[in-house]
Coordinates of C-alpha atoms in Angstrom, one line a residue:
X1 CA 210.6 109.2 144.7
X2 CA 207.9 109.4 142.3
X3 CA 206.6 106.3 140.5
X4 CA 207.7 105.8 137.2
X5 CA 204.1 104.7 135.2
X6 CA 205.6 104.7 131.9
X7 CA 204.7 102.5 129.7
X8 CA 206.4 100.2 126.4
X9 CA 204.3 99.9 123.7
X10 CA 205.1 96.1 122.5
X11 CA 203.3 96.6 119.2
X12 CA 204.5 97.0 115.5
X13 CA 205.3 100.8 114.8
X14 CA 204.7 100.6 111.0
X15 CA 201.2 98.5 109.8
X16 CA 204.0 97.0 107.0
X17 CA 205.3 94.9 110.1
X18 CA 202.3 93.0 110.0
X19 CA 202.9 89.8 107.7
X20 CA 199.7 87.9 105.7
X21 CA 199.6 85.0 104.1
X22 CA 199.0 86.3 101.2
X23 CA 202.5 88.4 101.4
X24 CA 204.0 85.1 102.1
X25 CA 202.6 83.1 99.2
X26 CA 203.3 86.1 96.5
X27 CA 207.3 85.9 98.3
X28 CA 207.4 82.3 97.7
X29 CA 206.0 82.5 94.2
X30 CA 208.1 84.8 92.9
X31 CA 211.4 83.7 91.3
X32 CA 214.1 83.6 93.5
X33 CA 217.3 85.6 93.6
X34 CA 220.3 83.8 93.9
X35 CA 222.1 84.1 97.4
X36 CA 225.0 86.6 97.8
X37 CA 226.3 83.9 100.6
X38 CA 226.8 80.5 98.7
X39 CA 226.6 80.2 94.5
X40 CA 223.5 77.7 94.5
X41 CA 219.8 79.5 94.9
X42 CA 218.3 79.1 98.6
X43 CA 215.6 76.5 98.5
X44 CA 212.3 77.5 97.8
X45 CA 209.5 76.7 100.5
X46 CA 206.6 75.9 98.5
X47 CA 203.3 77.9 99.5
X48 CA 200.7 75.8 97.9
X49 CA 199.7 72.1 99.7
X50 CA 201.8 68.9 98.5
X51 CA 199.8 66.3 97.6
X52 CA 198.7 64.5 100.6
X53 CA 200.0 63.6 102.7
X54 CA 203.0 65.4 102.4
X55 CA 206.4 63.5 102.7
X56 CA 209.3 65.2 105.3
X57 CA 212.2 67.9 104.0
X58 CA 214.9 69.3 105.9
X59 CA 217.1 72.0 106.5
X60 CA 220.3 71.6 104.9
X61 CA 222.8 69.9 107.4
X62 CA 226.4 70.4 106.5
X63 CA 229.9 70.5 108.5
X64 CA 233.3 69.5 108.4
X65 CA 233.4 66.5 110.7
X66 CA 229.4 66.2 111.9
X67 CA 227.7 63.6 110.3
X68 CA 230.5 61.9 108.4
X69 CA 230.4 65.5 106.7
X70 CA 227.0 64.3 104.8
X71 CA 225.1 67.1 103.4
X72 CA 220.9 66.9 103.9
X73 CA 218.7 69.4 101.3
X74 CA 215.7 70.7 101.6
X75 CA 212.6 68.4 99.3
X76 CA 210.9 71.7 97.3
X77 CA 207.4 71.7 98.4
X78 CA 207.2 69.1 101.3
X79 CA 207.8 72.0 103.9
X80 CA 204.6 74.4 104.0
X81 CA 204.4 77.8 106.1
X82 CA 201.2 77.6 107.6
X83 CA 200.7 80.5 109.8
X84 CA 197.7 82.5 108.5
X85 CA 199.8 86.4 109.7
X86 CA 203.2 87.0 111.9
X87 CA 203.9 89.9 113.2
X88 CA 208.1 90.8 112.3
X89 CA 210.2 92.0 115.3
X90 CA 210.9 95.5 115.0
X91 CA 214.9 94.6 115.6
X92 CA 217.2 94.1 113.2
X93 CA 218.8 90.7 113.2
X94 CA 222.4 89.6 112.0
X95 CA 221.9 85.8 111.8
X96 CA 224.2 83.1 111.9
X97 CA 223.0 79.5 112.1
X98 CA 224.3 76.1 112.8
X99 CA 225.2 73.7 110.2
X100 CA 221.8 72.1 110.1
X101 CA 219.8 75.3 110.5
X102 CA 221.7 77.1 107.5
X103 CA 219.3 76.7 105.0
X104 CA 216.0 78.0 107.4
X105 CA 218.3 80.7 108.1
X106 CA 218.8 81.5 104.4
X107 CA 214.6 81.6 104.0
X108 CA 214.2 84.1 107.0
X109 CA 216.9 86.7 105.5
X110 CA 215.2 86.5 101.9
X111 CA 212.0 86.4 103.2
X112 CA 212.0 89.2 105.5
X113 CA 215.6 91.4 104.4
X114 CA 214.6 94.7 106.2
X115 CA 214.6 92.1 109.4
X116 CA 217.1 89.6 109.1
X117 CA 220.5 89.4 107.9
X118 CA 222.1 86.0 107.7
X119 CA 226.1 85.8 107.8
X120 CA 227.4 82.1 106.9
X121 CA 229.7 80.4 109.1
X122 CA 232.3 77.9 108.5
X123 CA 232.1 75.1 110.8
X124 CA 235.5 73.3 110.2
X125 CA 238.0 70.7 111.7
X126 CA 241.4 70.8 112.8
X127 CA 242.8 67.6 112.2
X128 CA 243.0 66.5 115.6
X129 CA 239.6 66.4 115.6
X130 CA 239.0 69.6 117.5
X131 CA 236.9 72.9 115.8
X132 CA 238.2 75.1 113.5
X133 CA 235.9 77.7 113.8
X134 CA 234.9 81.1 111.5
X135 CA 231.8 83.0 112.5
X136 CA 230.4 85.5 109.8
X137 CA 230.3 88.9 109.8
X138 CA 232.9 89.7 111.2
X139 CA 235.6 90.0 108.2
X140 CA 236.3 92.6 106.5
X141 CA 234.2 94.6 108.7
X142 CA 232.9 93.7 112.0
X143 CA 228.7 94.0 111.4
X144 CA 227.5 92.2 114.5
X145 CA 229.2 95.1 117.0
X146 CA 226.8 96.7 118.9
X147 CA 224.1 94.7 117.0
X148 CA 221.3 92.0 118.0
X149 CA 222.1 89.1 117.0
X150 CA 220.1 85.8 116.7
X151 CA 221.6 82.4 116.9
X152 CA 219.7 79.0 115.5
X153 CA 221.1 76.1 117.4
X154 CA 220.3 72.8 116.8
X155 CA 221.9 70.2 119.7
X156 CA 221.6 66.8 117.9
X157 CA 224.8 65.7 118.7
X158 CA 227.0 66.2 121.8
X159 CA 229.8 67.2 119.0
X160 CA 227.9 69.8 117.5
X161 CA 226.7 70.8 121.4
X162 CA 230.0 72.3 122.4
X163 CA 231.1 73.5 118.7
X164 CA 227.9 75.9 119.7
X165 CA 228.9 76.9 122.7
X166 CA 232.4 77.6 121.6
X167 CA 230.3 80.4 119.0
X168 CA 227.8 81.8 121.8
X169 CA 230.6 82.8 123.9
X170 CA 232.8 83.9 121.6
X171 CA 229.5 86.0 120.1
X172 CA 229.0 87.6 124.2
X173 CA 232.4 88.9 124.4
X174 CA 232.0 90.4 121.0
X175 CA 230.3 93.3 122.4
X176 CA 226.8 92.6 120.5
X177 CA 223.6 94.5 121.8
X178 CA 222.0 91.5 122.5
X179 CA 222.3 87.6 121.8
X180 CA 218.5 85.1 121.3
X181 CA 219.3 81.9 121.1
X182 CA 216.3 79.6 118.8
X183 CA 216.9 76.3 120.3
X184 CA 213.8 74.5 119.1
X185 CA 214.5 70.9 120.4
X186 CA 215.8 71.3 124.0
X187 CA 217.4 67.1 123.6
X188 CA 218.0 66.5 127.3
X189 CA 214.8 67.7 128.7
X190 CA 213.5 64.3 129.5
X191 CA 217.0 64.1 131.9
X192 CA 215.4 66.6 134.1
X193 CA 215.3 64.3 137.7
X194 CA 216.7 61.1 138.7
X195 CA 215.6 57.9 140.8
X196 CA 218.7 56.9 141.8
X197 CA 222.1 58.3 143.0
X198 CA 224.9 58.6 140.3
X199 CA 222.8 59.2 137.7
X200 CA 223.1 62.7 135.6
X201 CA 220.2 64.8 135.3
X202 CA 221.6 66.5 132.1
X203 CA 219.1 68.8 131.6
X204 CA 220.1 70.7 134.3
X205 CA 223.8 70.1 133.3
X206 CA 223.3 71.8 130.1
X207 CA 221.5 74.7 131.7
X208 CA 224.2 75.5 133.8
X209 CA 226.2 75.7 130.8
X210 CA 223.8 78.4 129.5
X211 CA 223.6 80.2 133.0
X212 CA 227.4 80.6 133.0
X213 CA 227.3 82.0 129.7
X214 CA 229.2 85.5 129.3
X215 CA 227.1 88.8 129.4
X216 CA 226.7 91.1 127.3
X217 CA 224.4 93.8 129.5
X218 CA 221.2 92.0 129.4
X219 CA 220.5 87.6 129.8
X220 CA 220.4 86.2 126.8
X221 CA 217.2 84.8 125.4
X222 CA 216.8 81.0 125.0
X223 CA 213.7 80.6 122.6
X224 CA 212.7 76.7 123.2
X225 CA 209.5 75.1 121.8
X226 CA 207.2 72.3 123.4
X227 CA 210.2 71.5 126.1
X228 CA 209.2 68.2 127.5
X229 CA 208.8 69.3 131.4
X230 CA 207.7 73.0 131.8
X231 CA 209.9 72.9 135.1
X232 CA 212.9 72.7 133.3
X233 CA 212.9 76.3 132.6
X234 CA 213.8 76.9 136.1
X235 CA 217.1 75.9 135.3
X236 CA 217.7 78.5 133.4
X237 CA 218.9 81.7 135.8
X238 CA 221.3 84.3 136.0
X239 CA 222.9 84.5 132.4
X240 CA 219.9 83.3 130.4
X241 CA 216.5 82.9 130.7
X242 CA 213.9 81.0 128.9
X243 CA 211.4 81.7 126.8
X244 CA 208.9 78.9 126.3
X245 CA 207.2 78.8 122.7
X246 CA 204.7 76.6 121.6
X247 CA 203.8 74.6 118.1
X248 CA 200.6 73.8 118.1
X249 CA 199.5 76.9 116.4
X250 CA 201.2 75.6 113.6
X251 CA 199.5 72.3 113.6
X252 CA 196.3 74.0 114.2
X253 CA 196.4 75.9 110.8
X254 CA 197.9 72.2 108.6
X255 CA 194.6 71.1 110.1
X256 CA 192.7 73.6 108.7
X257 CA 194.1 72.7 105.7
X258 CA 193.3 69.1 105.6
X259 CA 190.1 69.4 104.3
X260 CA 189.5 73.0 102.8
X261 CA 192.6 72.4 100.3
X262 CA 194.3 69.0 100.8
X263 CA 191.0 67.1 100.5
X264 CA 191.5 65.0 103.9
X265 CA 188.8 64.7 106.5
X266 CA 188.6 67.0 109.3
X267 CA 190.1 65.6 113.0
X268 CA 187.1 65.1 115.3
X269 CA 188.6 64.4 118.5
X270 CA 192.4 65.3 119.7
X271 CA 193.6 62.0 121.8
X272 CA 196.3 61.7 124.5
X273 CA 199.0 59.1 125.0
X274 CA 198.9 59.4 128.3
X275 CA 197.0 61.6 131.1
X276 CA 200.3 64.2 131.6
X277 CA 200.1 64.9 128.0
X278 CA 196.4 66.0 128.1
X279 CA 197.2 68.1 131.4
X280 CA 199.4 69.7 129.4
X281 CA 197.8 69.6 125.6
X282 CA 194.6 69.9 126.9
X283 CA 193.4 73.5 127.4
X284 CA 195.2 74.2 123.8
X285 CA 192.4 71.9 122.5
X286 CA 189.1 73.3 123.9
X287 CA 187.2 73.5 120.5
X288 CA 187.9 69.9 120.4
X289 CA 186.5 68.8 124.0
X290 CA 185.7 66.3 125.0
X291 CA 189.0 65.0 124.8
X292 CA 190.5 61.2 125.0
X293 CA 193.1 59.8 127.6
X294 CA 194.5 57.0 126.5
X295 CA 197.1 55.5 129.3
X296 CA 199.4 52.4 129.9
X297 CA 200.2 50.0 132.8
X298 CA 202.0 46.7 132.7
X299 CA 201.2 43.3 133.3
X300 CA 204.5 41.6 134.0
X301 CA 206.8 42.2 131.3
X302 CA 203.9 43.3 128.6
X303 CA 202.5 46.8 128.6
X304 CA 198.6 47.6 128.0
X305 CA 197.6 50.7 126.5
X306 CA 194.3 51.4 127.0
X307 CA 191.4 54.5 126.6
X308 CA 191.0 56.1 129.7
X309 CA 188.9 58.5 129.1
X310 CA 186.5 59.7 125.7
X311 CA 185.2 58.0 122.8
X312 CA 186.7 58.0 119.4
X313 CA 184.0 55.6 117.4
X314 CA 182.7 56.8 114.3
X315 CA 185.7 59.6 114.2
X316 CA 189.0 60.8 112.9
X317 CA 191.5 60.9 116.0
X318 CA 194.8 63.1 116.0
X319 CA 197.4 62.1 119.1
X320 CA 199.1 65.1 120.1
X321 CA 202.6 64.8 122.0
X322 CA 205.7 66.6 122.3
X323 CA 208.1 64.4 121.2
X324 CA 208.9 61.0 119.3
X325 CA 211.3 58.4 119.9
X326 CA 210.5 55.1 118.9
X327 CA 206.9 56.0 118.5
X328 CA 206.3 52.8 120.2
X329 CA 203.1 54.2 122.8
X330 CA 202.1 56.1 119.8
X331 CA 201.4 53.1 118.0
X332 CA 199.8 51.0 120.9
X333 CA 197.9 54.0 120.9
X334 CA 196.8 54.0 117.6
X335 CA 196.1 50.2 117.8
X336 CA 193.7 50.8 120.4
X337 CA 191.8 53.7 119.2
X338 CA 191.2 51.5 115.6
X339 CA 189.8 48.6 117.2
X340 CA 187.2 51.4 119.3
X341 CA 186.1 52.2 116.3
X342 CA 188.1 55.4 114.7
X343 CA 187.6 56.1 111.2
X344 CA 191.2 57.3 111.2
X345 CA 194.0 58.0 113.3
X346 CA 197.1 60.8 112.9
X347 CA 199.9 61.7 115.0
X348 CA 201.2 65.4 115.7
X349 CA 205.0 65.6 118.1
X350 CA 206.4 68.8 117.7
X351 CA 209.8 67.0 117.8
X352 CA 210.3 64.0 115.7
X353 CA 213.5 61.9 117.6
X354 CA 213.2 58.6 115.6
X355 CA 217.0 57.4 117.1
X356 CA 218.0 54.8 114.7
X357 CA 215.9 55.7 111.7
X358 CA 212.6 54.1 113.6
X359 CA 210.8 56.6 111.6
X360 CA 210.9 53.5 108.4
X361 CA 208.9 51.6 110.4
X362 CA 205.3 53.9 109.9
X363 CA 206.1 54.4 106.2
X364 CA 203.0 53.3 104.3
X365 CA 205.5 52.1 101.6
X366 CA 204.8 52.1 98.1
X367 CA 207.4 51.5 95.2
X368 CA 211.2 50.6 96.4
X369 CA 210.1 51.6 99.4
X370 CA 208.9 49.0 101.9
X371 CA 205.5 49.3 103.8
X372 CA 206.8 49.5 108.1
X373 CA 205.2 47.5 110.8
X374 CA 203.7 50.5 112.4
X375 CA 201.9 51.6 109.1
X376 CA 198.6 52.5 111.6
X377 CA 198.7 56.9 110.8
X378 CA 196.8 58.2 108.0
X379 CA 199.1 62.0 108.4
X380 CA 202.3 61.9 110.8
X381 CA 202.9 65.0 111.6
X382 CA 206.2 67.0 112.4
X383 CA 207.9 70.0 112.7
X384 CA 211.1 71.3 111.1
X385 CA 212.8 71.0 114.7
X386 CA 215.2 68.3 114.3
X387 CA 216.4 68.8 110.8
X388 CA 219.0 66.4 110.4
X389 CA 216.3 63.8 111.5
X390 CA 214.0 65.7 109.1
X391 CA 216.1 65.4 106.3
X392 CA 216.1 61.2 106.3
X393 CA 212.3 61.4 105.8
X394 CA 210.5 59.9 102.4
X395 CA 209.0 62.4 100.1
X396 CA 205.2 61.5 99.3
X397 CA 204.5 59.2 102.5
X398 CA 202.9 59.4 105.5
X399 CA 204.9 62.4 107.0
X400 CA 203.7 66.0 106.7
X401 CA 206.6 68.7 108.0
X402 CA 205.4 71.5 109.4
X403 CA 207.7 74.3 109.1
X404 CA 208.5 76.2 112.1
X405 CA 210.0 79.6 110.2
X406 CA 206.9 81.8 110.4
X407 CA 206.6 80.9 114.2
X408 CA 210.0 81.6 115.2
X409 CA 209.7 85.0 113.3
X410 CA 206.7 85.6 116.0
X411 CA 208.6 84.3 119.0
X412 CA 210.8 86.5 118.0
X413 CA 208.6 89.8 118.1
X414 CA 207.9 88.4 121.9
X415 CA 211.4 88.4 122.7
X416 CA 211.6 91.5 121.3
X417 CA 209.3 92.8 124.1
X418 CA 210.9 91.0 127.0
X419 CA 214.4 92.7 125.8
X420 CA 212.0 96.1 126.1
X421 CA 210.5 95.5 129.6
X422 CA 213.8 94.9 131.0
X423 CA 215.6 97.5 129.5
X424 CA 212.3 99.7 130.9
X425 CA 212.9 97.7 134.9
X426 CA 216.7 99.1 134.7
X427 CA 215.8 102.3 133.7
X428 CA 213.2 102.9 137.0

């Protein structure tokens, strides 16, 4: 049998798929057209840099019976796109979104229409408390058959968790062309091994849920960014895979804006809270070498954060981790660093937790606002991943969002590919 040497060309077919930032900027400063899906204008995604530093926005988060049915906007300007060019997928998406994710999804269709085409769903109640579901496109006409589709799932809940999973496998036996799943915040990842017997690794859990997913002729793609353990994506098998995105490219270009437009001093030296973090940050940060390692050990009941590794005297510092909970290392962190002589010292985690609003207690304060007992950052920065956590955030503080829409347009030209390279395997 002779060898098959063929070859897919994973590239843009038509020089328009290539996106600047210049296209983006002229989109966003153009007046916008009211949406054909809901009466009110999508919100607009301002192009030019807040006033620093930025304060946190969110994607609207709305549904019957999540949240006490409270509705989160989007802050005009406080989310910036920051990627310099994206290349768009040569698919053509239908959309739909969860709750939270609506209003991102909104941005992508009017943004990019010849790509993306976002269908609203209503995410109701029964009222015995169980989901009264109605995805879009499907009345009058049925528009997702034979289509790819594209899912944005946001897990903040354990509610909202199975209302999703009700949709995705509804969506598979619905005879769609393919299913991608942008699940930015993976919310059990740290679950991912136990120390004692009883306990429930729930990151696996949840990827078995995914794994027995229905299929359509092909896995389905599980788009996750910055997931907490990179060995957590072997949990994903059979049904769907994983594909593993990063967001430091983002942060990279907000830090090239920091001093060119938003008139902040440059970072000097990227900082670790711990040595796993710059194992895994590290190589992402070369033109920043030599790094510093900050780690923690306890002395009885009282835990020491010390630098490990680097100097950060005479400099401005950035720690860089993947996610934020109580921020409480972070701060320790910071401490440190400060009293070793750092001019300044900023934050960047992809994911920003906060359970129990802890994100009030690094606001700088200011007005009706109060100042927080961690008040230590000059710039806290965050991505768009967690929106209804986004949403709580002060306008004008010490948060800076970044927003993660032009980067999951890209991921989504690389899934693009992988769908391309296995349809390519099956046809040998």
């Amino acid at each position: 049998m002779a060898e098959n040497t063929s070859q897919v060309d994973c590239r843009p077919s038509d020089p328009a798929n290539l996106v600047t930032q210049d296209k983006i900027n002229n989109f966003f400063a153009k007046p916008k057209p009211k949406s054909k899906s809901k009466p009110k204008p999508a919100p607009e995604v301002d192009a030019l840099p807040a006033p620093p530093p930025a304060g946190g926005a969110a994607e609207e988060a709305k549904a019957g019976g999540e949240e006490g049915g409270a509705a989160a906007t989007e802050r005009s300007g406080s989310i910036q796109p920051v990627i310099k060019e994206i290349t768009v997928p040569d698919n053509r998406y239908q959309v739909l979104a969860s709750p939270p994710f609506s209003s991102l999804a909104e941005r992508m269709a009017e943004a990019f229409p010849d790509t993306f085409t976002y269908h609203p769903t209503k995410w109701d109640k029964f009222p015995d408390g169980t989901d009264n579901i109605e995805v879009g496109g499907f009345t009058p006409d049925n528009l997702l058959r034979g289509e790819h589709v594209l899912f944005l799932a946001s897990f903040h809940n354990n509610d909202a968790t199975l209302s999703q999973f009700h949709v995705m496998v509804m969506l598979l036996e619905s005879f769609i062309e393919s299913l991608t799943v942008v699940l930015p915040f993976y919310p059990t990842g740290t679950m991912e091994r136990v120390d004692k017997e009883g306990v429930v690794a729930t990151a696996s859990t949840l990827a078995r849920l995914f794994n027995t997913l229905p299929n359509c002729g092909k896995p389905t793609c599980l788009v996750m960014y910055d997931l907490h353990t990179l060995q957590n994506r072997f949990y994903f098998n059979g049904g769907t895979i994983a594909q593993l995105e990063t967001t430091v490219p983002t942060l990279k270009e907000a830090l090239a804006r920091r001093e060119a437009i938003m008139g902040l001093p440059a970072i000097d030296v990227i900082a670790f809270p711990d040595d796993g973090a710059g194992k895994r940050f590290g190589k992402m940060f070369n033109e920043y070498s030599p790094h510093v390692i900050c780690g923690k050990h306890r002395v009885g009941d009282k835990r020491i954060v010390t630098v490990m590794d680097g100097s950060c005297a005479g400099k401005h510092v950035l720690i860089v981790d993947d996610m934020v909970q109580t921020g409480g290392t972070l701060y320790e962190c910071a401490v440190v660093l400060r009293q070793q002589g750092a001019l300044s010292v900023s934050a960047f985690c992809a994911h920003g937790v906060f359970p129990n609003k802890s994100w009030r207690r690094f606001l700088r304060g200011g007005g009706d606002v109060p100042e927080g007992d961690r008040a230590v950052f000059e710039t806290f920065y965050v991505t768009n991943s967690i929106p209804t956590t986004i949403a709580e955030l002060p306008k004008d503080d010490v948060f800076q969002v970044i927003d993660l829409m032009p980067t999951i347009v890209g991921s989504l030209y690389s899934a693009t590919s992988n769908h391309r390279r296995m349809s390519s395997v099956r046809s040998l």
